Coordinates of C-alpha atoms in Angstrom, one line a residue:
X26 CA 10.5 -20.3 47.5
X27 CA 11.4 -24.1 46.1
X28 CA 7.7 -24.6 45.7
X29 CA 7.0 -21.6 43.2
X30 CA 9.7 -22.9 40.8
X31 CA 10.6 -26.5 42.3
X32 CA 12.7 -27.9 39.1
X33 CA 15.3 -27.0 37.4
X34 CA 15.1 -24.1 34.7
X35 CA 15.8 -26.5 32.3
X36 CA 12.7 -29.1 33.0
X37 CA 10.0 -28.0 30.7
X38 CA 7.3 -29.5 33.1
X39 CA 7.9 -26.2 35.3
X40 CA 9.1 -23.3 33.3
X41 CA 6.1 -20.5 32.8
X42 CA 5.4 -19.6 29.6
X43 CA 7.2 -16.4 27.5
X44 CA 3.7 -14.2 28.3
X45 CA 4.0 -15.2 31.9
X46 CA 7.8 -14.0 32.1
X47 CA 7.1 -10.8 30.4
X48 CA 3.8 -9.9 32.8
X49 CA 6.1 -10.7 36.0
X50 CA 8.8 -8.4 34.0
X51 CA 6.5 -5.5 33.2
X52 CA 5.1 -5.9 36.8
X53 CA 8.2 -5.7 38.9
X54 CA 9.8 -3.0 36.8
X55 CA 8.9 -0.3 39.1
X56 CA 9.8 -1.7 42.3
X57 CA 13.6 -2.7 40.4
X58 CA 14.0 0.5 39.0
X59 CA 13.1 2.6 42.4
X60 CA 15.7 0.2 43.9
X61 CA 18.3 1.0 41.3
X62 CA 17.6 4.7 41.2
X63 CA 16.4 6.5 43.8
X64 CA 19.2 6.4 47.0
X65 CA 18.5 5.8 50.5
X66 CA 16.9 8.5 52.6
X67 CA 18.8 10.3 55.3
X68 CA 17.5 9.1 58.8
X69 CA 17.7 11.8 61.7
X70 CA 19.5 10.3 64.4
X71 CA 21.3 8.1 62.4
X72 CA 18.5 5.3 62.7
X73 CA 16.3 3.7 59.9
X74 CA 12.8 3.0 61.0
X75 CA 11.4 1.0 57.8
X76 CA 9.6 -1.8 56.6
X77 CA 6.6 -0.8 58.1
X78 CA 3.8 -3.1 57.6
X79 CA -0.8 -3.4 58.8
X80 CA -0.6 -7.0 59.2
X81 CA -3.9 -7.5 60.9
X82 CA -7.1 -5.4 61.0
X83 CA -10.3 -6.7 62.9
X84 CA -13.5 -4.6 64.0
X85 CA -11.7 -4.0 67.0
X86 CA -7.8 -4.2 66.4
X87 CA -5.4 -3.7 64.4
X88 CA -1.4 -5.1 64.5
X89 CA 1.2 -2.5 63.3
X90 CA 5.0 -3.8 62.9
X91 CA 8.2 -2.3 61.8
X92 CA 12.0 -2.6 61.8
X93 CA 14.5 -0.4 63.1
X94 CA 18.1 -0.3 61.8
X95 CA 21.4 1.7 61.9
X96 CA 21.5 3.2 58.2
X97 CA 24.9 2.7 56.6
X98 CA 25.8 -0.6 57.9
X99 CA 25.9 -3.9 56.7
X100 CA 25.4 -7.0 58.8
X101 CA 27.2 -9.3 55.8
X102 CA 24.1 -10.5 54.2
X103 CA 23.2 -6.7 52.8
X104 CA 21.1 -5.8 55.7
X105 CA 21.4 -3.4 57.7
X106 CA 22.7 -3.6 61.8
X107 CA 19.4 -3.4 64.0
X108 CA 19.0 -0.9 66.2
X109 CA 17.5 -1.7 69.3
X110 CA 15.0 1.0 70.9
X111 CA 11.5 1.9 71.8
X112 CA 8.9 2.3 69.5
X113 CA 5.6 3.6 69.3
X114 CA 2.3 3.7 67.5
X115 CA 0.5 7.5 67.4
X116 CA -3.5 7.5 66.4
X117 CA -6.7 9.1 66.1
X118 CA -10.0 9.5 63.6
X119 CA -8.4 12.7 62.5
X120 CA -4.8 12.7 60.4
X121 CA -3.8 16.0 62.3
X122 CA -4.9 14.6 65.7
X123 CA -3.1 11.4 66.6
X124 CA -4.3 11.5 70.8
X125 CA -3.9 7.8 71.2
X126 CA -0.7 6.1 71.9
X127 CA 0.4 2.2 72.5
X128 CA 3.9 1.6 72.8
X129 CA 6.1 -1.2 73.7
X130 CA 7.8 -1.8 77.3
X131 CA 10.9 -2.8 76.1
X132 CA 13.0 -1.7 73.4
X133 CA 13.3 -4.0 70.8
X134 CA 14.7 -3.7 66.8
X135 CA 11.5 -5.8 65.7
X136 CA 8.3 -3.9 66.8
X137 CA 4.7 -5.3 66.7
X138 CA 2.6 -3.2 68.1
X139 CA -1.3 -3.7 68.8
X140 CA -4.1 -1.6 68.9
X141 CA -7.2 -2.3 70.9
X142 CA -10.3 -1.0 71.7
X143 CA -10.9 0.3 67.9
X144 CA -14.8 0.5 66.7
X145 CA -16.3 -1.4 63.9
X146 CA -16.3 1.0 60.5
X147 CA -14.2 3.9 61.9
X148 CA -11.8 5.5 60.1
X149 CA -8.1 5.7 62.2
X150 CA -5.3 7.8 61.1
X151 CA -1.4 6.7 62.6
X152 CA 2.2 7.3 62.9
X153 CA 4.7 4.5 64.3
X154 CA 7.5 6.0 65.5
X155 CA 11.4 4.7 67.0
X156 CA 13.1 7.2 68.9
X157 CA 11.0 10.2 66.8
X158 CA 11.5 8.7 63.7
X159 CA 8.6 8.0 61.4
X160 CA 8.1 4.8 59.9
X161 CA 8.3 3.8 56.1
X162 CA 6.0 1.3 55.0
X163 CA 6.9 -1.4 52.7
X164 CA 6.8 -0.1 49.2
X165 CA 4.2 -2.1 47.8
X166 CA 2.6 0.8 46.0
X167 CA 5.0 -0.1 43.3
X168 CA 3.2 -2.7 42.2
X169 CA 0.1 -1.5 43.2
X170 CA -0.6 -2.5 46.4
X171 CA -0.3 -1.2 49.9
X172 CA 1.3 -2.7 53.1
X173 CA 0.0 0.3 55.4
X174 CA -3.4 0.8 55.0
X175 CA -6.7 0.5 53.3
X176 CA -6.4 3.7 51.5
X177 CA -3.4 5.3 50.3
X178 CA -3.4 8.4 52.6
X179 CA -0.4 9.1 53.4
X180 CA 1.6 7.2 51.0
X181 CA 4.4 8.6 49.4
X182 CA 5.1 11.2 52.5
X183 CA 8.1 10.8 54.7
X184 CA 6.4 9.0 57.3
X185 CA 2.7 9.1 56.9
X186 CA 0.4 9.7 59.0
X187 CA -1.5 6.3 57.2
X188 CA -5.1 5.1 57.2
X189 CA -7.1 2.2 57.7
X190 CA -10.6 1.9 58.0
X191 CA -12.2 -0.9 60.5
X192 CA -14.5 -3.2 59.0
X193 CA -18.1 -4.4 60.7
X194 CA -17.5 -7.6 62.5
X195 CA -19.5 -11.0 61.2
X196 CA -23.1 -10.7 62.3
X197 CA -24.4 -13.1 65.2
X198 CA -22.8 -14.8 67.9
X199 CA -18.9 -16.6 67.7
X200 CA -19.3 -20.4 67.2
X201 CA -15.4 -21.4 66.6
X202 CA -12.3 -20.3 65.5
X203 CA -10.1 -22.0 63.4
X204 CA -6.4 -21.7 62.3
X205 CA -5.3 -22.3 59.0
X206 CA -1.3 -22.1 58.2
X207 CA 0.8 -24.7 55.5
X208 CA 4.4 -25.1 54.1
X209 CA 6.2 -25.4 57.5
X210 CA 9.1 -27.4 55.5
X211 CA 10.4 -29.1 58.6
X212 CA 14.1 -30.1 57.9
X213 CA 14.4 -27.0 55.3
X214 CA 18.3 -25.5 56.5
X215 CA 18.0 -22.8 53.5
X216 CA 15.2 -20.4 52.9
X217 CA 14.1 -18.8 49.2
X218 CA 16.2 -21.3 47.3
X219 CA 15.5 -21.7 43.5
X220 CA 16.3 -24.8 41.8
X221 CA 18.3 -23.4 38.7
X222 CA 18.2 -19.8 39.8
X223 CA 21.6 -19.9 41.5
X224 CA 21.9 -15.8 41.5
X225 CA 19.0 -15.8 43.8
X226 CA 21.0 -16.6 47.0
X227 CA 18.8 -18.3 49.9
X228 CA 19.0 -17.4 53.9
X229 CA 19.9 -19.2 56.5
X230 CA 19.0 -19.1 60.1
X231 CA 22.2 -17.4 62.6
X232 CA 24.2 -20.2 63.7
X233 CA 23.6 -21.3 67.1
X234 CA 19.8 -20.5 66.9
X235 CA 16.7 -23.1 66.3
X236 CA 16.8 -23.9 62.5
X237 CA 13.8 -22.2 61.7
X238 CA 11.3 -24.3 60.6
X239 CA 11.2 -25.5 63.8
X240 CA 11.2 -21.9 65.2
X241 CA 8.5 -21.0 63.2
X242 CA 6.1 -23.6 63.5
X243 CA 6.6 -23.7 67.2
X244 CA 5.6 -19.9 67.0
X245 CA 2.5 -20.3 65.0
X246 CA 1.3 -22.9 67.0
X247 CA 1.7 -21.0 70.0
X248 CA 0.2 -17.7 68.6
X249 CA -2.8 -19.7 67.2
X250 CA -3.4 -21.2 70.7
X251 CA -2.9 -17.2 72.1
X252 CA -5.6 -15.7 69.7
X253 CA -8.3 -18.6 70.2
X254 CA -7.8 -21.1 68.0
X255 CA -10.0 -24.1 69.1
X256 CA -9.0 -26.3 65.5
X257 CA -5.5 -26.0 63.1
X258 CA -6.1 -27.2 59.5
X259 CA -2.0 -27.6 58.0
X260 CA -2.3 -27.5 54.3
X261 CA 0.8 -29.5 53.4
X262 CA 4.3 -29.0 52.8
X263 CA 4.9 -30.4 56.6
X264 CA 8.3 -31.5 55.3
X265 CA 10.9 -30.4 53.4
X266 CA 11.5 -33.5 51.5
X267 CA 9.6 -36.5 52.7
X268 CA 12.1 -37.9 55.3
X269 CA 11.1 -39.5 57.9
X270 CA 13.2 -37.8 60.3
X271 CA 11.8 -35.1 59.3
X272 CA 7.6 -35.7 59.9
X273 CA 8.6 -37.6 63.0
X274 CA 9.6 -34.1 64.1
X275 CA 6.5 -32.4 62.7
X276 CA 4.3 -34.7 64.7
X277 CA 5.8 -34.1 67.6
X278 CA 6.1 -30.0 67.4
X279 CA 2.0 -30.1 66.0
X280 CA 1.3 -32.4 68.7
X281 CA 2.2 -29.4 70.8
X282 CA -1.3 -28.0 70.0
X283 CA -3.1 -30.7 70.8
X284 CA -4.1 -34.6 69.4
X285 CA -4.3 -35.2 66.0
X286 CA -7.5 -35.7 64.3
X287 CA -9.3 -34.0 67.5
X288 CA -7.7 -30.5 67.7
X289 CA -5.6 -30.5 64.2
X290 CA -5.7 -31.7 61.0
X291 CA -3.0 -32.0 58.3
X292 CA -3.0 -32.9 54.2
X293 CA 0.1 -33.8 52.3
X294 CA 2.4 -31.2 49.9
X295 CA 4.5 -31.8 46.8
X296 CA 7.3 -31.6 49.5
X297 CA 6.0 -34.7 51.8
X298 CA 6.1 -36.8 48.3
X299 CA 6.4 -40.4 48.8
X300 CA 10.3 -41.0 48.4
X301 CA 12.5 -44.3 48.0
X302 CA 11.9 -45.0 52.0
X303 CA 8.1 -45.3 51.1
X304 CA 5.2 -43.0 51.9
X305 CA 6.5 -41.7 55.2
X306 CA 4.3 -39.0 55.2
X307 CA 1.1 -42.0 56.1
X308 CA 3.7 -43.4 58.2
X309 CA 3.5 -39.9 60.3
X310 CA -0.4 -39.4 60.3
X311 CA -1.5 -42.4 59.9
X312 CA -4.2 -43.1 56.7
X313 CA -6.6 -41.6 55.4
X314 CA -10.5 -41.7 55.8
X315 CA -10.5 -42.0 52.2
X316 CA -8.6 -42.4 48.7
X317 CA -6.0 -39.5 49.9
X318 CA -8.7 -37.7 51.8
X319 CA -11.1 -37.0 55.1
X320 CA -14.0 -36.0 56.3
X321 CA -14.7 -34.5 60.1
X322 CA -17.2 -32.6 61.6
X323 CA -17.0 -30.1 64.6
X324 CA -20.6 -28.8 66.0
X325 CA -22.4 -28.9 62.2
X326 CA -18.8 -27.7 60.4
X327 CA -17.5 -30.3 57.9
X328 CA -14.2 -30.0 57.4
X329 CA -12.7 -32.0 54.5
X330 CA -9.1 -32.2 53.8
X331 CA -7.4 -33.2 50.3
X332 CA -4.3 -34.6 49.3
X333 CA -2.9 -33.3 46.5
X334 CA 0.2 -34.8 45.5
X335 CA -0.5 -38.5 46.3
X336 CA 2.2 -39.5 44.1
X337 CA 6.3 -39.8 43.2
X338 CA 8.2 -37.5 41.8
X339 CA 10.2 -34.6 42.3
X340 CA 7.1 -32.0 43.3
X341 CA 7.5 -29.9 40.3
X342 CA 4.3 -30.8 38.2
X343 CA 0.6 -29.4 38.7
X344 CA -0.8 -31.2 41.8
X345 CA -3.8 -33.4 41.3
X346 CA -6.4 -36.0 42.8
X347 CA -6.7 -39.9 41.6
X348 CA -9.7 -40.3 40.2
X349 CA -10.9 -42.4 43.2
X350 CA -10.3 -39.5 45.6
X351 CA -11.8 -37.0 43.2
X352 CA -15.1 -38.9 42.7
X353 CA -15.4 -39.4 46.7
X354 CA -15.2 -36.1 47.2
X355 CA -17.9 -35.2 44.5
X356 CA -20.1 -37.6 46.3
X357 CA -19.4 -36.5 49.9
X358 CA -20.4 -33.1 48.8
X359 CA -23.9 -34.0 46.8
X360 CA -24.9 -35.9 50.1
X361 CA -24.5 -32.9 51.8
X362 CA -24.9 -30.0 49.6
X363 CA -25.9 -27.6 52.2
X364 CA -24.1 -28.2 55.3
X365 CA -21.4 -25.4 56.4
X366 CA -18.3 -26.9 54.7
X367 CA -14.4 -25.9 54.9
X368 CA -12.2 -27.9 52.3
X369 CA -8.1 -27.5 52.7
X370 CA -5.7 -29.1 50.4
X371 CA -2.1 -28.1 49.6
X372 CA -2.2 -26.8 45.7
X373 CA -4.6 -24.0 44.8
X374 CA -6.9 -24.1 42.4
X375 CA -6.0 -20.9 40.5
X376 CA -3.1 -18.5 40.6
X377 CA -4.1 -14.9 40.2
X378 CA -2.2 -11.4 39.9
X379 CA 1.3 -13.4 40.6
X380 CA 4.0 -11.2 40.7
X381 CA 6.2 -14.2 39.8
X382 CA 6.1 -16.2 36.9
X383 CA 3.5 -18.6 37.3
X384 CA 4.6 -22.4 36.3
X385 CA 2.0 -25.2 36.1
X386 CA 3.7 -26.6 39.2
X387 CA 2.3 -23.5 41.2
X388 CA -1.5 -25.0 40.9
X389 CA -3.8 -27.8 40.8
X390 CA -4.0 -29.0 37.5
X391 CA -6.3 -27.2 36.1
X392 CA -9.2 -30.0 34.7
X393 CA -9.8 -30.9 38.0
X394 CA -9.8 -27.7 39.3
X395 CA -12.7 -26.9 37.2
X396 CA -14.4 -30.5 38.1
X397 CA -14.4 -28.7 42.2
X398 CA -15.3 -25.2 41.3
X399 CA -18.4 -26.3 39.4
X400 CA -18.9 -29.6 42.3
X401 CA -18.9 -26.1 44.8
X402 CA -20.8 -24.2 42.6
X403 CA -23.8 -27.2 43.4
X404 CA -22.8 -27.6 46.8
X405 CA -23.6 -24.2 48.1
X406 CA -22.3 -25.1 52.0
X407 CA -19.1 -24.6 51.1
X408 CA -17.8 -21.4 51.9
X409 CA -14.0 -21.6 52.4
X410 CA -11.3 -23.5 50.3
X411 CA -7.9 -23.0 51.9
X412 CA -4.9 -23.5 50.1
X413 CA -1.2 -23.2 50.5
X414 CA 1.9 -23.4 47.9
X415 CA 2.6 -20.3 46.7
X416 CA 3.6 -19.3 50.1
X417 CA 1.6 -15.7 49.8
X418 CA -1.3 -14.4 51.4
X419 CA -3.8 -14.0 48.5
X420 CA -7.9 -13.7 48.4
X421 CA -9.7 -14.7 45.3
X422 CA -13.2 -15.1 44.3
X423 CA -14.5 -17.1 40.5
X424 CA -17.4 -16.2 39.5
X425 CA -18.2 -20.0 38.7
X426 CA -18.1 -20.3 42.3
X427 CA -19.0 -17.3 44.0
X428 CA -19.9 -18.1 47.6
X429 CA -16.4 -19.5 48.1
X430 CA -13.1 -17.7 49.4
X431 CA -10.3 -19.4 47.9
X432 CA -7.4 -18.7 50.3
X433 CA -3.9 -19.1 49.8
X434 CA -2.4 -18.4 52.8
X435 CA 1.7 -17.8 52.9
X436 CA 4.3 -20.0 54.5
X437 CA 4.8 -20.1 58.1
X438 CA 8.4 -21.1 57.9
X439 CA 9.3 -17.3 56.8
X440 CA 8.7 -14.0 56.3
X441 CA 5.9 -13.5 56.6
X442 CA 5.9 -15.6 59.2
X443 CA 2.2 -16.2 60.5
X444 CA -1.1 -17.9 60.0
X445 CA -5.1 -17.4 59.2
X446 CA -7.0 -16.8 61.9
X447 CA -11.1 -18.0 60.9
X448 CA -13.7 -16.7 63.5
X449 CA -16.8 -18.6 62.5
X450 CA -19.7 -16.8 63.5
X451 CA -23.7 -17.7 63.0
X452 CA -24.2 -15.0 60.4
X453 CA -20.9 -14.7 58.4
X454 CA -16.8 -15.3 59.4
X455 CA -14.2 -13.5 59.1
X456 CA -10.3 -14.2 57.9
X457 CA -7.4 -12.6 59.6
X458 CA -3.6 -13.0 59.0
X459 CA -1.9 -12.6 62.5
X460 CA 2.1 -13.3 62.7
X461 CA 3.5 -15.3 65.3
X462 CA 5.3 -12.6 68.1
X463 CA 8.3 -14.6 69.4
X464 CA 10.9 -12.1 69.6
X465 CA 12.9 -15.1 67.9
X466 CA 10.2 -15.3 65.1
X467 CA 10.2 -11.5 64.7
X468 CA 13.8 -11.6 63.9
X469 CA 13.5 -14.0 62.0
X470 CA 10.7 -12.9 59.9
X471 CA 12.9 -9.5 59.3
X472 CA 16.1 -11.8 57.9
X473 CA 14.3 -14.1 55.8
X474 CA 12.2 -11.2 53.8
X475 CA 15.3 -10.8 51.2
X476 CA 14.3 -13.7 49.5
X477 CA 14.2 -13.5 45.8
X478 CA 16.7 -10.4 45.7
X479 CA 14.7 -8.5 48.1
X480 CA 11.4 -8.5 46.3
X481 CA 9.9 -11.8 48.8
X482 CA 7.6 -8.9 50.2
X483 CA 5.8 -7.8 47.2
X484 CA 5.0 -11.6 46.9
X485 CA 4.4 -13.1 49.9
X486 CA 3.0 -10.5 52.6
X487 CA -0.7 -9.5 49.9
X488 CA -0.6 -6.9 48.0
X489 CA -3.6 -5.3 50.0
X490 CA -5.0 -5.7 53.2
X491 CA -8.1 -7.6 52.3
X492 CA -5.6 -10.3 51.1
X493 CA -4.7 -11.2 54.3
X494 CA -8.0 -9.5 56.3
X495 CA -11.5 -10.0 55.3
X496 CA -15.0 -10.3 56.3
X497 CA -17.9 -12.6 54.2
X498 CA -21.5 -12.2 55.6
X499 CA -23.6 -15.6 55.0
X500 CA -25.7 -18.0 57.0
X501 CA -23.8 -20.3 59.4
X502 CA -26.4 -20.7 61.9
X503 CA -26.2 -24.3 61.6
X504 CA -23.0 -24.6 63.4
X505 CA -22.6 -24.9 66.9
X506 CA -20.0 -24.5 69.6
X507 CA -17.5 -27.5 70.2
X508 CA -19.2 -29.7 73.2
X509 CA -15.6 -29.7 74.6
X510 CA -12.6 -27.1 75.0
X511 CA -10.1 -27.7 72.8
X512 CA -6.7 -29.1 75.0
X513 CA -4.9 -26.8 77.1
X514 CA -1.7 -25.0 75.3
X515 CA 1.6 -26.7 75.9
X516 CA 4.7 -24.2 74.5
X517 CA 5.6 -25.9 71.1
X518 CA 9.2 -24.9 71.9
X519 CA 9.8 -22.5 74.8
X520 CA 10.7 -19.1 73.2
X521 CA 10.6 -15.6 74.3
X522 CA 7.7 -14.1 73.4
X523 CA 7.7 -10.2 71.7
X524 CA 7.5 -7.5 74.1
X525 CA 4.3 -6.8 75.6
X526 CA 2.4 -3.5 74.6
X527 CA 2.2 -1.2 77.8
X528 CA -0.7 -1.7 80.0
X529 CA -3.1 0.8 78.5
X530 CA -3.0 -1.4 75.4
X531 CA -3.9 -5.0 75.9
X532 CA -3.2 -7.3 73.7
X533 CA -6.2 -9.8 74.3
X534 CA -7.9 -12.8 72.4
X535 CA -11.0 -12.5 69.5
X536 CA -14.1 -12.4 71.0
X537 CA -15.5 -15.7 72.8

């Protein structure tokens, strides 16, 4: 959480403003007073089956987790004791017949269960279940949102059943599939610390375990490889502070997924600032193509990655572009106006519906962000501007540019612990948040989601589902499949993975 308010209280450069303080206020009122108020529900069987979350939703899938917990208990950190057991997902098209069932084959305190097999624009009703008790999703209808489905059926019940509906998959034939994931903050020992906020206590890893960082991005990297991936775009942030210890590390865990510059590409964060020892972060990844930027092209897909923060200091003012880099980039894309273009670069352009105050440190600064919007608005190739930072999985459109997703896609150091999945087809794409499933990730991903006092989930996981899933129809016939297979997986750090669903629900790869 360091990059949402990275200097001190007391630094002017990154305090919001008074109106921004008072819209976060008025926003998380409800989900702080339903906290204070209402007490904990009784759980039969003395067991808590909560935090039930629809993290992914394809045309043909859908991934379902929860946690389950002894109610009453208190592991030292204000959490709960898990409870190991089974758990299960019930479904169906009708709320009051669930006649499906996927399960897991072990029991386990950190479910993620998958459903397969579903059909493009059907409407599924479900239940997951632990030991017969229902699930309770995520309470993001206090701030308007909603962690469990795409309609709020069954929200406010005891345990649903919930709803989602399937969308249509992108027209045509699959070309590629790319991950995007940023702010892996390799060297980072404490999670959801706040510079000046020293109420807001941070999380550490269990002693004994992988520091997570390096659990996480080990994870991703693994679960990208699992679901397809032929490409990884990193957006930044591969550091916690610029050391060179620490990107030596991050090289080697990303070169886990294949070579650089062939099968992944990486941009610089506030966090890999250039420091007293020099600009490690070059020293790492070597130099750029151009003035803090490059330009690659996979089978008719330009990809073009910008850095950001090219600069010294402490990482807590807007990010920006030299004016060198920022005039090559304008150029590259009037030579090219129309060709299918992806552009990744660690700062977003704008920050929208931010439950937390929102600090000019939180965004590109905001001249040149209207200098790219109206370079995309000409440039009508471009389709997908992936950004990281505010470590939250968030979908905007501007009307200035309309033809371009801005992504911001959260951290996948912590909760919620995953990455973007882009399935590049000839007539349209689609962008799907899948977490990683080590059994050490999952449990990870449950600790570190009391950041901020408990409230990292209305933040971080997207307030709806089209935040983290969605689907954009356009023409993308120009790009082609790779000439060559991207190179064979190699474990980024040999964990365990999650259980496996049972047999009669696979848990497969997006389509070829």
């Amino acid at each position: 959480m360091r990059c949402c308010l990275p200097v001190p209280l007391g630094a002017l450069a990154g305090v919001p403003g008074p109106c921004e303080m008072l819209r976060s206020a008025l926003l998380l009122a409800p989900a702080l007073l339903r906290s204070a108020t209402v007490p904990a529900p009784r759980h039969p069987r003395s067991l808590a089956a909560v935090h039930l979350e629809l993290v992914t939703l394809t045309e043909d899938r859908a991934v379902i987790t929860w946690h389950t917990a002894l109610p009453g208990t208190d592991d030292g950190t204000g959490r709960m004791l898990p409870a190991v057991t089974e758990g299960e997902v019930r479904y169906g098209t009708h709320p009051a017949h669930l006649n499906r069932t996927a399960g897991e084959d072990r029991p386990t305190a950190h479910h993620h269960v998958e459903l397969t097999g579903l059909e493009p624009g059907q409407t599924y009703y479900y239940q997951a279940r632990s030991r017969g008790v229902p699930a309770t999703p995520t309470a993001l209808h206090l701030v308007r949102g909603n962690a469990a489905g795409t309609s709020r059926h069954g929200l406010g019940s005891p345990g649903g059943p919930y709803s989602f509906t399937t969308p249509q998959p992108p027209p045509g034939r699959h070309l590629l599939s790319v991950a995007l994931c940023n702010d892996l903050h390799i060297g980072e020992t404490v999670a959801g610390l706040v510079a000046g906020a020293p109420f807001l206590r941070g999380v550490a890893q269990r002693a004994g375990l992988t520091a997570h960082p390096a659990l996480m991005t080990g994870a991703v990297l693994d679960e990208a490889h699992s679901r397809g991936a032929q490409l990884l775009l990193a957006a930044g942030d591969i550091s916690a502070g610029g050391g060179p210890a620490d990107l030596a590390e991050a090289r080697r865990i990303l070169d886990g997924f294949g070579t650089h510059r062939r099968d992944y590409f990486v941009v610089r964060g506030n966090h890999d600032r250039t420091t007293e020892e020099g600009d490690t972060f070059t020293r790492a990844f070597g130099p750029p193509d151009g003035p803090g930027c490059f330009e690659h092209e996979v089978g008719g897909l330009r990809i073009i990655g910008l850095d950001t923060y090219d600069k010294r200091g402490n990482g807590g003012d807007a990010g920006g572009l030299g004016a060198e880099q920022l005039a090559w980039f304008r150029r590259r894309l009037r030579a090219r106006r129309e060709q299918p273009t992806v552009v990744f670069g660690h700062h977003p352009l704008t920050v929208r519906d931010a439950l937390f105050p929102v600090s000019p440190g939180q965004r590109l600064d905001r001249s040149q962000a209207r200098v790219i919007l109206r370079a995309y608005a000409a440039a009508p190739g471009v389709f997908l501007h992936h950004a990281g930072h505010t470590h939250r999985n968030k979908r905007t459109r501007v009307a200035r540019a309309p033809q371009v997703t801005l992504q911001e896609v959260g951290a996948a150091k912590e909760y919620p612990g995953g990455f973007f999945l882009l399935r590049i087809h000839s007539g349209g794409y689609a962008l799907n948040f899948f977490r990683a499933r080590h059994t050490e990730a999952l449990e990870w991903n449950e600790r570190s989601r009391r950041q901020a006092g408990g409230l990292w989930p209305y933040h971080a996981l997207g307030r709806t589902v089209a935040d983290r899933n969605s689907v954009a129809v356009r023409d993308l016939s120009g790009i082609s499949r790779p000439a060559q297979p991207s190179a064979p997986p190699r474990s980024s750090q040999g964990m365990t993975a999650a259980p496996n669903p049972r047999p009669d629900v696979a848990r497969g790869t997006p389509p070829p």
